[in-house]
Structures are given as structure tokens and as C-alpha cells.
GROMACS .gro file of C-alpha atoms in nm:
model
  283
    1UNK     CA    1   7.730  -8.928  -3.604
    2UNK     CA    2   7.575  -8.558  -3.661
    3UNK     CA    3   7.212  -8.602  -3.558
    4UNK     CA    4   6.957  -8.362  -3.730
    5UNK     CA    5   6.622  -8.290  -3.584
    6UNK     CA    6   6.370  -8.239  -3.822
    7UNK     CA    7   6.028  -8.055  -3.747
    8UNK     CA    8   5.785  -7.973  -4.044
    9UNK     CA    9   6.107  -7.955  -4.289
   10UNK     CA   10   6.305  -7.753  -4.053
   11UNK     CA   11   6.650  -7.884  -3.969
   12UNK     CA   12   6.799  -7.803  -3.606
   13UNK     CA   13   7.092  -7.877  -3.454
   14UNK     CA   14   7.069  -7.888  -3.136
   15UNK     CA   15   7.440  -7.994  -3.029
   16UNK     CA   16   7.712  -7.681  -2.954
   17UNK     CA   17   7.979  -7.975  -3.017
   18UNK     CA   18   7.816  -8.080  -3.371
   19UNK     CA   19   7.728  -7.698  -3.455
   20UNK     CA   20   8.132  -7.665  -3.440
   21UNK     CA   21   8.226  -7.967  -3.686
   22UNK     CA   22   7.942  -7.879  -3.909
   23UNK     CA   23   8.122  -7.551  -3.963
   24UNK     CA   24   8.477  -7.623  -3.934
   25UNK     CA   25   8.465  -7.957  -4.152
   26UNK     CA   26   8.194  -7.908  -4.365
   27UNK     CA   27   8.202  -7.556  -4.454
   28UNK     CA   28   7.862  -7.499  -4.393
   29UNK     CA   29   7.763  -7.209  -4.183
   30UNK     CA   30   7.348  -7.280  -4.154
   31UNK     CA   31   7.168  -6.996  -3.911
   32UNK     CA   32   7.183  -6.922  -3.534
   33UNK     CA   33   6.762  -6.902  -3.422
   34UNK     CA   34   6.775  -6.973  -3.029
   35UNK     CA   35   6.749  -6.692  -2.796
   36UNK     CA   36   7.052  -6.630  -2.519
   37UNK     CA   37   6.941  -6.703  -2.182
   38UNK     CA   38   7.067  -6.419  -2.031
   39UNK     CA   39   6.876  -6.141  -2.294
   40UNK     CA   40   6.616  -6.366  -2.417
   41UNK     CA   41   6.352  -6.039  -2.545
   42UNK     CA   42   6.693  -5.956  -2.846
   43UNK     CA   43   6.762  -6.064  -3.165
   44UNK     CA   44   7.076  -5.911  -3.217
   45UNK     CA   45   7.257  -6.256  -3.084
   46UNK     CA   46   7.115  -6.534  -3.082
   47UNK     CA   47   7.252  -6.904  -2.991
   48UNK     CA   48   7.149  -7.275  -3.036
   49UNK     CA   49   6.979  -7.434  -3.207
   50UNK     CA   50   7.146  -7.358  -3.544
   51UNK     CA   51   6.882  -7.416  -3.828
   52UNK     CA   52   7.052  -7.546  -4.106
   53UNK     CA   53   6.904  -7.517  -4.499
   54UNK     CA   54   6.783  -7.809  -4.635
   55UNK     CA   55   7.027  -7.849  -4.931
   56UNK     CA   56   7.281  -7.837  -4.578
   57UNK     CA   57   7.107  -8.115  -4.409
   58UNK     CA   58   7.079  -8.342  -4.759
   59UNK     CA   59   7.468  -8.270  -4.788
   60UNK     CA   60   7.529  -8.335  -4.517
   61UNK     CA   61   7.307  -8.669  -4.510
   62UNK     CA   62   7.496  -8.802  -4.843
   63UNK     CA   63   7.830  -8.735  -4.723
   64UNK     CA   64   7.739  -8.975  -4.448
   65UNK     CA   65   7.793  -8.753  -4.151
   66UNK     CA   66   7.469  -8.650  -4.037
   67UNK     CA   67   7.107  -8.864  -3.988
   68UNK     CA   68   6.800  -8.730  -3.957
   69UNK     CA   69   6.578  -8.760  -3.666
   70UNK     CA   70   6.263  -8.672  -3.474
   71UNK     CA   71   6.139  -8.710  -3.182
   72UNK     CA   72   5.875  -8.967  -3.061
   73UNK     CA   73   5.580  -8.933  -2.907
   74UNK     CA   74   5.607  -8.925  -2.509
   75UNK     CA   75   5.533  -9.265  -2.339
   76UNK     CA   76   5.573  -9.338  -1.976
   77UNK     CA   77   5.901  -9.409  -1.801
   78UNK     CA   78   5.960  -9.766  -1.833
   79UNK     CA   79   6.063 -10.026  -1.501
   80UNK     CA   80   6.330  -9.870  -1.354
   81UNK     CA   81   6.382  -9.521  -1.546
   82UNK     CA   82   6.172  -9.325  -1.330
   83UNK     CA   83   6.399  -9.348  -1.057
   84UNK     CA   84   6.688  -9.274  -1.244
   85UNK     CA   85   6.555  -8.962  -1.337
   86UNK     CA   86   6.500  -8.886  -0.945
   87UNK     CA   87   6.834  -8.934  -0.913
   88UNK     CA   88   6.936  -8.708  -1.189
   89UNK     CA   89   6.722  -8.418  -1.065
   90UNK     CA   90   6.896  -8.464  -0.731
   91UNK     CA   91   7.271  -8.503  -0.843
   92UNK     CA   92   7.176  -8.182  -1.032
   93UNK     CA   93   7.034  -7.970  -0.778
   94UNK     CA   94   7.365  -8.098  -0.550
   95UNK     CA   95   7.576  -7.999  -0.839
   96UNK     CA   96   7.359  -7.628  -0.816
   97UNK     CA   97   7.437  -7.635  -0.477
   98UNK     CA   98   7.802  -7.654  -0.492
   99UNK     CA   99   7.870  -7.479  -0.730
  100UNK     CA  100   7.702  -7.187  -0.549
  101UNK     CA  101   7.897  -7.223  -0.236
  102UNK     CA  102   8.212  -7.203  -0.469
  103UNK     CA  103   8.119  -6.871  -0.629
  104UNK     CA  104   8.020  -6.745  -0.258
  105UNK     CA  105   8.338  -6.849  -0.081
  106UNK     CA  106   8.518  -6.672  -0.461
  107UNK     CA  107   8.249  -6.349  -0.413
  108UNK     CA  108   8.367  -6.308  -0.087
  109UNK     CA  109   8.741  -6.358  -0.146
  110UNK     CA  110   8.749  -6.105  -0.410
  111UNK     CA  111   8.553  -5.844  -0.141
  112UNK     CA  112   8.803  -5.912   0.120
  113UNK     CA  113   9.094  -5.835  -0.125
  114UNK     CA  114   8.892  -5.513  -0.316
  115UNK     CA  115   8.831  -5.402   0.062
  116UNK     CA  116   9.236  -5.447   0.180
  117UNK     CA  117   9.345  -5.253  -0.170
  118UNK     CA  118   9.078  -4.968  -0.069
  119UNK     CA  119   9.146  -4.942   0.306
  120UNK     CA  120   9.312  -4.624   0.332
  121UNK     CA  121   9.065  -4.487   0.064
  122UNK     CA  122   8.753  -4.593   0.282
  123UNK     CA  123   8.946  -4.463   0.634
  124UNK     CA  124   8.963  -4.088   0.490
  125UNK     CA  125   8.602  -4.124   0.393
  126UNK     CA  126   8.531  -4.205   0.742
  127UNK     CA  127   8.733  -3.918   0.835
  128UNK     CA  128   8.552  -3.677   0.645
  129UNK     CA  129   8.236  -3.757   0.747
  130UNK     CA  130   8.361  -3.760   1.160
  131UNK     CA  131   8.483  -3.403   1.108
  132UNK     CA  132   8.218  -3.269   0.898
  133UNK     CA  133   7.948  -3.428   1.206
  134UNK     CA  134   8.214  -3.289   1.463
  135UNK     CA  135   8.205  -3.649   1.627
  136UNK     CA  136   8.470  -3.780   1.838
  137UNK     CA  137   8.676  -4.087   1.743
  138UNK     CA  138   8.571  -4.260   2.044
  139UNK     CA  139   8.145  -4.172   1.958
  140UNK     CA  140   8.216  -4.317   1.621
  141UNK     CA  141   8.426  -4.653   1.765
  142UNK     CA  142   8.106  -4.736   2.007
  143UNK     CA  143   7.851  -4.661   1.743
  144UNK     CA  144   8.010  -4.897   1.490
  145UNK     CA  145   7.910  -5.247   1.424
  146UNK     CA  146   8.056  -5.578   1.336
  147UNK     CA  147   8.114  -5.694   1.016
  148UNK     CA  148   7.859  -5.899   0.868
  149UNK     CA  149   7.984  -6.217   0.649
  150UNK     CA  150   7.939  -6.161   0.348
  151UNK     CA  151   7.607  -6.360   0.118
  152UNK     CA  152   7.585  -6.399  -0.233
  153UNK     CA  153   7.211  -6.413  -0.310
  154UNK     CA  154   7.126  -6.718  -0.523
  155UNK     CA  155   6.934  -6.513  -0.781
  156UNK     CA  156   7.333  -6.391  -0.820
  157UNK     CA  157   7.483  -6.654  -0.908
  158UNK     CA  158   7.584  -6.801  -1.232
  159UNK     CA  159   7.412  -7.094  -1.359
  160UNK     CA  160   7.506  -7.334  -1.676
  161UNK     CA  161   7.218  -7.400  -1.883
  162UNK     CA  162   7.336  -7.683  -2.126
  163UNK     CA  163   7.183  -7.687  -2.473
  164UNK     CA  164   7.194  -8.046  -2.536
  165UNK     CA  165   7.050  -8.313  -2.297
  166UNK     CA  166   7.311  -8.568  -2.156
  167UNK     CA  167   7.100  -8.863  -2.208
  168UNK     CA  168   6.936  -8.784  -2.571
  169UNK     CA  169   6.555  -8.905  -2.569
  170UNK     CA  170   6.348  -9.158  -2.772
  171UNK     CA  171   6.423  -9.079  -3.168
  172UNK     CA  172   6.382  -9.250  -3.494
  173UNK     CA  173   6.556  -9.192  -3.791
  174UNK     CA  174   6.356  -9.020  -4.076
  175UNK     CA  175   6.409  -9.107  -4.470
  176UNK     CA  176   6.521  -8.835  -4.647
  177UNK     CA  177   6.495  -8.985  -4.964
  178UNK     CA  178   6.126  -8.983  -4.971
  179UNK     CA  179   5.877  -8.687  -4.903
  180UNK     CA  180   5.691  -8.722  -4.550
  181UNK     CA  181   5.536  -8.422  -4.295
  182UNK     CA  182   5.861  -8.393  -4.141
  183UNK     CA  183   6.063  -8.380  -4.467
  184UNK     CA  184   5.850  -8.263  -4.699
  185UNK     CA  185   6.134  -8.139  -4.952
  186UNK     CA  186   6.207  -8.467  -5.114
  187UNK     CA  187   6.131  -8.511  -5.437
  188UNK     CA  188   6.074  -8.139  -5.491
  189UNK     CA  189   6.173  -7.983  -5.834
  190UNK     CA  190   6.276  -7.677  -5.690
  191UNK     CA  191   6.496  -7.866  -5.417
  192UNK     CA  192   6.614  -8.051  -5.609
  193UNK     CA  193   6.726  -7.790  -5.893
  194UNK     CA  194   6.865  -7.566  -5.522
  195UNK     CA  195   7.046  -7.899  -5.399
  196UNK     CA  196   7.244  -7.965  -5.684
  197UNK     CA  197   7.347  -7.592  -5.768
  198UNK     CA  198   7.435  -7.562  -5.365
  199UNK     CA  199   7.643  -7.931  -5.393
  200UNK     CA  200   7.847  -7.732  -5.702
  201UNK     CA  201   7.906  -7.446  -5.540
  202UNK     CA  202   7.988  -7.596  -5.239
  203UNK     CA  203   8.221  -7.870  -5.429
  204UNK     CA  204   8.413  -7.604  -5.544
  205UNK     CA  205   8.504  -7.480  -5.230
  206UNK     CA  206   8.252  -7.176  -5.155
  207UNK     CA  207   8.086  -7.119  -4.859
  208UNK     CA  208   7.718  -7.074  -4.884
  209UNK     CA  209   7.426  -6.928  -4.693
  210UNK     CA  210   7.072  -6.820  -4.762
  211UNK     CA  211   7.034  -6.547  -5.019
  212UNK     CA  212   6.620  -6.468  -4.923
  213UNK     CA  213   6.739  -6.131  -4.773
  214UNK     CA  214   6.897  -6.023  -5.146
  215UNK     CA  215   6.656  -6.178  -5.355
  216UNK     CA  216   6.804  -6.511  -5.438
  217UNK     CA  217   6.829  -6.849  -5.303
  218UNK     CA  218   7.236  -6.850  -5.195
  219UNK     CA  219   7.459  -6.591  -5.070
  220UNK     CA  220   7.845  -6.740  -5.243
  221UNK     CA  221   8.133  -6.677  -4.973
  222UNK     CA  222   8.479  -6.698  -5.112
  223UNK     CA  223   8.601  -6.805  -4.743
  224UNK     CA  224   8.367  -6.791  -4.362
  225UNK     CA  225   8.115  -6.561  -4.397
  226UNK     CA  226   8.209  -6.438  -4.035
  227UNK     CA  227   8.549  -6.283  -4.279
  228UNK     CA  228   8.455  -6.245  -4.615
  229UNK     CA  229   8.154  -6.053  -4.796
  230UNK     CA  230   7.953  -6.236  -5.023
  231UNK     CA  231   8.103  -6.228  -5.385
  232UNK     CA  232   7.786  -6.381  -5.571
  233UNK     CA  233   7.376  -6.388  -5.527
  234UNK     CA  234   7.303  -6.693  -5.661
  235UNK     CA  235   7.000  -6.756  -5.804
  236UNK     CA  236   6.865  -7.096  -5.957
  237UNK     CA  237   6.695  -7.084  -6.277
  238UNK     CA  238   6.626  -7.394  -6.415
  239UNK     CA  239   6.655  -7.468  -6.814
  240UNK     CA  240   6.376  -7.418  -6.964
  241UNK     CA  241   6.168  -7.258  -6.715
  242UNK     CA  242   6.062  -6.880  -6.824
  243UNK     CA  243   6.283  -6.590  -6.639
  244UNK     CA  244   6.052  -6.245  -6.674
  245UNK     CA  245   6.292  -5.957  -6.820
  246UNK     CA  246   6.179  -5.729  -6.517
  247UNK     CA  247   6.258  -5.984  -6.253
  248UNK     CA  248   6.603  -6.067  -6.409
  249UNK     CA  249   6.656  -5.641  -6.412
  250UNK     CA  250   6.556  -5.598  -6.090
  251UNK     CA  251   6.765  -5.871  -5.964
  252UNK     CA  252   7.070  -5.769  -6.159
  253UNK     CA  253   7.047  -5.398  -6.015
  254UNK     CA  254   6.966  -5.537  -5.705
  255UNK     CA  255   7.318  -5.679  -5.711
  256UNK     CA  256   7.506  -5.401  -5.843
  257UNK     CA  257   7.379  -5.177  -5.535
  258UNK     CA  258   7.475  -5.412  -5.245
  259UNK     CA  259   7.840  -5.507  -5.464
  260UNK     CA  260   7.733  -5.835  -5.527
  261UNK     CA  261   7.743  -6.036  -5.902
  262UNK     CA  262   7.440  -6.217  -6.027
  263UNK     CA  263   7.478  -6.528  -6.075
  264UNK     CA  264   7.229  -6.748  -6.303
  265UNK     CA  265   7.275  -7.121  -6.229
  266UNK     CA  266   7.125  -7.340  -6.432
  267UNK     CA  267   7.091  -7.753  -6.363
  268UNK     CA  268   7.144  -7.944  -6.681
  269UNK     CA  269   6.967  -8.270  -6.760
  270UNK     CA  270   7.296  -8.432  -6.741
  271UNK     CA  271   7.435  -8.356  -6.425
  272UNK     CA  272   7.638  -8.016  -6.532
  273UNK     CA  273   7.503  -7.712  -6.377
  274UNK     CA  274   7.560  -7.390  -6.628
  275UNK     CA  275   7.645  -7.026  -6.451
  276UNK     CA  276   7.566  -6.697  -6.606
  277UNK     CA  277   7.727  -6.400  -6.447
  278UNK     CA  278   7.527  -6.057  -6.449
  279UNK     CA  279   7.615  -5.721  -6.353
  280UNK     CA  280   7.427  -5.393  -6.422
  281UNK     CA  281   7.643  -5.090  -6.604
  282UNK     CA  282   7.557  -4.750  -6.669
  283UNK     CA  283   7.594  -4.620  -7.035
   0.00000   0.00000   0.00000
């Protein structure tokens, strides 16, 4: 089960293993908000936790294949626990440790081989430099030292900084059915108009993703996002409710510049949601 921490209505995922099923069997593609944490001051890539919309979440709450969570307050290690986190700590700092004798002993194997393919390259260096100091083999010979072994410093190495914890901590499931601080979107009218325009789309095989960036509330995929351009800006407008003639201009040229199609979707009283497709043409 897909677990779904929930903080103030925002839904993380904080698992690279569920991150990968909610995309590849769901079809939804939610946002990447973690920094790396090798280039942590760039927001050009960023990694886990992958925030995921909240029509996402609901969907993916209904379907069965997700709960939501939060974390609880801290309490002290019960009888027992505290020293099983001591022995954590310690079977990871022996794992640290072995793992960097293993990249020293590969470090060093790799400079023994880089300095056997460059040997002849590195012995007419040394030749250059004897005859342009006029020294003597035999000067050079005494004046040169031993080898040192070779050390890979520690702030060198490579270390694997998991994303997930291997023993999850004290949760408890949160209702999504009903409003609360961490979920405030229940009951919402516009949620609820967004969730079941997103569940159509989705239903009929579209990927979707947020559409704040061009002015509506979905971007419409016609396959993964990381392959297709959006086809659609979809933007919910529910019946009834007034649309102003300059925001449904400027939304419709908005469109047209960025090669994208309106699209009006409507929720009906009766479970149907009505689309409207809108593009801007010059006379």
C-alpha cells in the first residue's frame, strides 16, 4: 500500500519505489520538489519527495492504492527501542566504513592501471626535465623517493543517502473524506468541481499535470509528459458560475501562443462533465 504524507494539504511521497508505480501504473506524473544532495543551492533538478496534486492523492485514495498519513507527535523510545537504534547507528557507520575501504582499494586499482598505461608517457617527461636541468641519471635515481600508497580522503568518497527510512516511524491514517488541518480540501466546491474533471480526463486515458504556469488548473498529455507536449489547458468552469469575457479572451489567446487548445470543462449536476474547446483565430 502507497502511503501519502500529508502536511497542511500537501501530499508527498516520500518513497523512490512508490514514486515509480505511481507513474508507471497510475499515469499520474505529480511534481519533483526535493533538492539533490550533491547540488542542493539548484532548481534545475530536483528529486524526492514528489508532491502530488490533490485530485492525484484522492484518485489515488479511491482506487484503493494509496492511504493517507501523517506523522505523530515525537514520544520517547519505548523499553527496548533505544538500543536498537544504537545498534542501527553502528551497523551503519560499519556499513560507511566498508564501503569506503572498497572504493579505496577500487581508487587505487584504477591509479595503478592509469599509471602502467602512461608509463612511457611519464618516463619522457622525466627525461625532459633531466636534460633541460643538465642532471645526471644517477643525481636524479638518489634524489627520488618511494612511492607513497595511495589514500582516498573520506570527504571523497561516495556516500548513499536513502530517501526513505527503513523502519517507517509512528503514523496514523488521516480521513480524506472529511475536511481537517492536514486535509483541508474535502468538501471543497472547487475540489471537488477539479476532482471530478481530473477523474474524466484521466479515465479517458490522458495524462495530467498542473496547468498554474498557463493559466488553468490541468495541463492534458496525450501520453508521459516526459514525451509528449501538452495538447489541452484545461480549465474548470463550473455551470452556472459567471466566466468574465476578458478572462475567457485572455485565456483563449493565452493558448493559441504557447500551441495549446482551451478547454472549458464543465461538472454537471448529474455526474457528466461537459467540454468546450476554444481556440483564438485571426480574421
Amino acid at each position: 500500500m502507497i502511503q501519502i504524507h500529508v502536511l497542511e494539504g500537501a501530499a508527498l511521497v516520500w518513497s523512490a519505489e512508490d514514486a515509480r508505480e505511481i507513474r508507471e501504473r497510475f499515469r499520474l506524473v505529480g511534481t519533483l520538489v526535493g533538492a539533490l544532495a550533491r547540488k542542493p543551492r539548484q532548481n534545475a533538478r530536483l528529486g524526492l519527495p514528489l508532491q502530488l496534486l490533490p485530485e492525484e492523492a484522492r484518485l489515488l485514495a479511491e482506487l484503493g492504492a494509496a492511504i493517507l498519513v501523517k506523522g505523530t507527535e515525537s514520544q520517547p523510545p519505548a523499553e527496548g527501542e533505544e538500543l536498537t537504534q544504537v545498534s542501527e547507528v553502528q551497523v551503519y557507520q560499519q556499513g560507511l566504513e566498508e564501503s569506503y575501504q572498497e572504493q579505496q582499494r577500487l581508487a587505487g586499482a584504477a591509479r595503478a592501471a592509469l599509471l602502467v598505461q602512461l608509463a612511457d608517457r611519464i618516463a619522457e617527461g622525466q627525461a625532459r626535465r633531466r636534460r633541460q636541468r643538465r642532471e645526471t641519471l644517477d643525481a636524479v635515481e638518489d634524489s627520488r623517493l618511494p612511492d607513497s600508497p595511495f589514500v582516498l580522503p573520506r570527504d571523497s568518497m561516495m556516500v548513499q543517502l536513502p530517501t526513505a527510512r527503513c523502519r517507517p516511524g509512528r503514523v496514523e491514517r488521516v480521513d480524506w473524506t472529511s475536511p481537517s488541518p492536514d486535509w483541508p480540501h474535502a468538501g471543497c466546491p472547487a475540489h471537488e468541481a477539479r476532482h471530478r474533471v481530473f477523474r474524466e480526463l484521466w479515465g479517458r486515458g490522458y495524462y495530467l499535470s498542473g496547468g498554474n504556469k498557463f493559466g488553468g488548473d490541468f495541463l492534458v498529455y496525450p501520453g508521459d509528459p516526459l514525451r509528449f507536449h501538452a495538447h489541452y489547458i484545461a480549465l474548470c468552469c463550473p455551470q452556472g458560475a459567471p466566466l468574465p469575457l476578458p478572462a475567457l479572451v485572455a485565456a483563449a489567446r493565452l493558448g493559441t501562443s504557447v500551441k495549446k487548445t482551451l478547454l472549458l470543462c464543465s461538472p454537471g449536476t448529474d455526474g457528466t462533465v461537459a467540454f468546450t474547446s476554444l481556440q483564438w483565430s485571426g480574421l
